[in-house]
Short mmCIF file of C-alpha atoms in Angstrom, two decimals:
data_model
loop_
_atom_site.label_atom_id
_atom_site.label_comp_id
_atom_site.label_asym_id
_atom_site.label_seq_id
_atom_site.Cartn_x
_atom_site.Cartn_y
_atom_site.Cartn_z
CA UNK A 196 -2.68 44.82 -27.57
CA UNK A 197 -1.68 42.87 -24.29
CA UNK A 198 -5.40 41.44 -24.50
CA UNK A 199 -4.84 40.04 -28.12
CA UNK A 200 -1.41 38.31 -27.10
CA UNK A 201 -2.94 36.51 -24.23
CA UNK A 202 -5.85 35.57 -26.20
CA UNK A 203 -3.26 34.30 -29.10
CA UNK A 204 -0.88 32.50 -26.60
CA UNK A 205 -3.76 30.95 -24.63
CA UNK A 206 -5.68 30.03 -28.61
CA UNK A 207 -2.38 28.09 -29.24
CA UNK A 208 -2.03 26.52 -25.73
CA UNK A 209 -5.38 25.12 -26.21
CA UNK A 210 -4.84 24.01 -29.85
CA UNK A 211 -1.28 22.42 -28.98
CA UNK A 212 -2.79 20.49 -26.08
CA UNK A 213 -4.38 16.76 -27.10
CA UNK A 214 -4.04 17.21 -31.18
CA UNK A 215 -1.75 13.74 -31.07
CA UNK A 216 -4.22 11.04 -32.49
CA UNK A 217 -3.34 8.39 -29.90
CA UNK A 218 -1.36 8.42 -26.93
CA UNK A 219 -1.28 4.58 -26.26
CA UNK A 220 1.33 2.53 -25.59
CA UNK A 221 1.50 -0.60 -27.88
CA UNK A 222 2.31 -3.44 -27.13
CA UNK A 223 6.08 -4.63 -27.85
CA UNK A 224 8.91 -7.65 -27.47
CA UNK A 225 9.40 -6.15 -24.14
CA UNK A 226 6.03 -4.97 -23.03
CA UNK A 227 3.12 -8.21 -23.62
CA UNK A 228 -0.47 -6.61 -25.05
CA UNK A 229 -1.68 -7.03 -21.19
CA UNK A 230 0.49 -4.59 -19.83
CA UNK A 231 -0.38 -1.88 -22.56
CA UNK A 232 -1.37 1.73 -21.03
CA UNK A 233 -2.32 4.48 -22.19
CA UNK A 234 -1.27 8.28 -20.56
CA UNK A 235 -4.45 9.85 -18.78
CA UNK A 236 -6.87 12.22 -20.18
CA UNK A 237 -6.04 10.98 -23.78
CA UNK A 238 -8.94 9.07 -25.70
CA UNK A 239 -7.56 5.91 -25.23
CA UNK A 240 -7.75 5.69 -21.77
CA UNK A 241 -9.84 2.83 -19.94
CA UNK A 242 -12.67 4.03 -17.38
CA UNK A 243 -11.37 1.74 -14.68
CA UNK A 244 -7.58 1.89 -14.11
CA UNK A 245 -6.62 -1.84 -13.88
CA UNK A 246 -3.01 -2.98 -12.72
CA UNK A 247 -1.13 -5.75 -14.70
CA UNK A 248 0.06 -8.52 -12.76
CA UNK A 249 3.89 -8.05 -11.11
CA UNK A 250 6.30 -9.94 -12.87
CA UNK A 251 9.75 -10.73 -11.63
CA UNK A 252 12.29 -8.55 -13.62
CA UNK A 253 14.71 -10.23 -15.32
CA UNK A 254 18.57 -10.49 -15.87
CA UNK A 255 20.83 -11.96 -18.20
CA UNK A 256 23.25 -14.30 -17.70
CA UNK A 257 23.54 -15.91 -14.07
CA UNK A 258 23.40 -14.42 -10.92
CA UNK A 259 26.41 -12.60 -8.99
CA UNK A 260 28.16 -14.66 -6.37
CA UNK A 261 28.02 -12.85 -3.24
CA UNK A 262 30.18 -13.30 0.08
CA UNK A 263 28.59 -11.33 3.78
CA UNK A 264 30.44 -9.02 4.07
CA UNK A 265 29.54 -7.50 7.84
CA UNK A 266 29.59 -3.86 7.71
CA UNK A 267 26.51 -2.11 6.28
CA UNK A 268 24.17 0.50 8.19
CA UNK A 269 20.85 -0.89 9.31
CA UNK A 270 20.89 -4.06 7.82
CA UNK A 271 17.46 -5.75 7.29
CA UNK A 272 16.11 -9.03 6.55
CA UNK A 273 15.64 -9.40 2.77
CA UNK A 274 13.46 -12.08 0.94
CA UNK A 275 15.04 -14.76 -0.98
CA UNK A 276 13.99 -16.33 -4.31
CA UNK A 277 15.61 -20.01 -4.87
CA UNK A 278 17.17 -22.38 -1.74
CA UNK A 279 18.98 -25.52 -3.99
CA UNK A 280 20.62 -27.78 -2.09
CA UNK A 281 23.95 -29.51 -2.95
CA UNK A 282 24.55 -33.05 -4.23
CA UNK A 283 25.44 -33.92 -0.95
CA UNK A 284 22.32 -31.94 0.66
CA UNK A 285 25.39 -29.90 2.65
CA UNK A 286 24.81 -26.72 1.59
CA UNK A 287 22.23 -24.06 0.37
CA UNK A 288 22.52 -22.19 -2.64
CA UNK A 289 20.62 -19.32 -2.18
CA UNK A 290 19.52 -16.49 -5.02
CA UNK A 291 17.60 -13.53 -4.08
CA UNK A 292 17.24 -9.86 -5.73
CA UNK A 293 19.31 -6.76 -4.94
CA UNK A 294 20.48 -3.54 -5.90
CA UNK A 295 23.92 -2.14 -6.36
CA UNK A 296 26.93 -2.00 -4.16
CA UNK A 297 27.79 -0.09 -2.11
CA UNK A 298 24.17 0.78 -1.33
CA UNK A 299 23.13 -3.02 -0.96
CA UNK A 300 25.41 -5.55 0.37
CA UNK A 301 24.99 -8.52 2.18
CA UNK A 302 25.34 -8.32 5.58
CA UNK A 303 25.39 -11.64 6.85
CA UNK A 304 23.28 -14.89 6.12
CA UNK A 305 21.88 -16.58 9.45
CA UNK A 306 20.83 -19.88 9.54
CA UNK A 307 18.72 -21.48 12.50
CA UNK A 308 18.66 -25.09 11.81
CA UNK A 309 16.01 -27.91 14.20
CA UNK A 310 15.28 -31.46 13.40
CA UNK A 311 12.39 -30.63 10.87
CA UNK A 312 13.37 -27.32 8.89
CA UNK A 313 16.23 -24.64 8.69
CA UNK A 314 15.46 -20.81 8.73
CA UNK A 315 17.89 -19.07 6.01
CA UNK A 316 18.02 -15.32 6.49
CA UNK A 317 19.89 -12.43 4.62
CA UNK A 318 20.44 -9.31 6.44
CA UNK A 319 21.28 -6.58 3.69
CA UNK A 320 22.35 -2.65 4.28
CA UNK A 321 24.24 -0.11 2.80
CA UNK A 322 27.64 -0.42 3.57
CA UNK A 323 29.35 1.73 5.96
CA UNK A 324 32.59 2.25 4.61
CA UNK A 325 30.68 4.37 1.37
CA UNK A 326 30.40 8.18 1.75
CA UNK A 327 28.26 10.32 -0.23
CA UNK A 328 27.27 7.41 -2.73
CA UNK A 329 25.02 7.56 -5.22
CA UNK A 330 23.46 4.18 -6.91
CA UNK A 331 21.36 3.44 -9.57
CA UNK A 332 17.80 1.75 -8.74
CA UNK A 333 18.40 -1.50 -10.21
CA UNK A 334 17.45 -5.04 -9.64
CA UNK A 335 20.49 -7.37 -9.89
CA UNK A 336 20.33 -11.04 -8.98
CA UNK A 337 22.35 -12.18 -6.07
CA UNK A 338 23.55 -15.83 -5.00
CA UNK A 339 25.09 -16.78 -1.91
CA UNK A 340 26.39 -20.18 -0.52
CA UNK A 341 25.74 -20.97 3.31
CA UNK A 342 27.02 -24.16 4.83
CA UNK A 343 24.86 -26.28 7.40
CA UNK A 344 25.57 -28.43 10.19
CA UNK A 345 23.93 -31.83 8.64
CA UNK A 346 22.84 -32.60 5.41
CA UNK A 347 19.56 -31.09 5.16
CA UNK A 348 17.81 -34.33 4.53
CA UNK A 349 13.92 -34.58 4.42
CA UNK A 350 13.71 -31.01 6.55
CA UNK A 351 11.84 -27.77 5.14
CA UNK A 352 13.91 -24.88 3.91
CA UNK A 353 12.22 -21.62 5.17
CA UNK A 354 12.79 -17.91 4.18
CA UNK A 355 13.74 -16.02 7.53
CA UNK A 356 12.65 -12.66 6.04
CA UNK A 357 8.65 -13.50 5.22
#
């Protein structure tokens, strides 16, 4: 009796498993034909796993002004996307992505200026001031405005954090 049960549960296991006709992932709006996958072991699936290119994720609408705000744990140099100078060539704007406060915020911005480039750094962390904080894994687009000593000119802007 125990024998037949087994062999019925384990008959009906074995039939449940791989009976869907596809397991493929088409493509979509949101996901182009090249990054289609398919779920291992199913029929569908290539013989050589290949890797889509990375694209940048993106947002909508423009991205959140940001001030340093000085206290975060372990800050650490972050990479930046866009430097724009001002009219003027007095400022920088810079954009670079993040995740959510309080678990990123920016630390400070440093900014090492010489006669033929200036360095622009962020230094983000999680803030100190947040407790037992939980945050969702998100990619939000940050922009920050950082004042230099003379117009910037004919010099090289340069990311601090590569």
């Amino acid at each position: 009796m125990i024998a037949t049960s087994i062999l019925a549960g384990s008959l009906l296991l074995a039939l449940g498993c791989g009976t869907e006709p596809s397991a493929t992932v088409t493509a979509s709006p949101s996901r182009p034909a090249s990054q289609t996958t398919s779920v291992p072991g199913s029929p569908s699936e290539p013989a050589a796993h290949t890797v889509a290119p990375r694209e940048e994720p993106t947002t909508s609408g423009t991205p959140k002004p940001t001030k340093p705000e000085g206290h975060t744990d372990n800050p650490r140099k972050v990479r930046w996307l866009t430097a724009k100078p001002s009219k003027d060539g007095r400022s920088l704007r810079i954009v670079w992505w993040s995740g959510v406060e309080p678990c990123n915020v920016l630390d400070r911005v440093t900014v090492r200026e010489t006669s033929k480039r200036v360095t622009v750094t962020l230094w983000e962390g999680p803030s100190s001031k947040a407790q037992n904080v939980a945050c969702i894994e998100i990619a939000i687009q940050k922009v920050t405005t950082v004042k230099l000593k003379k117009p910037l000119g004919a010099r090289k802007v340069v990311d601090g954090a590569r």
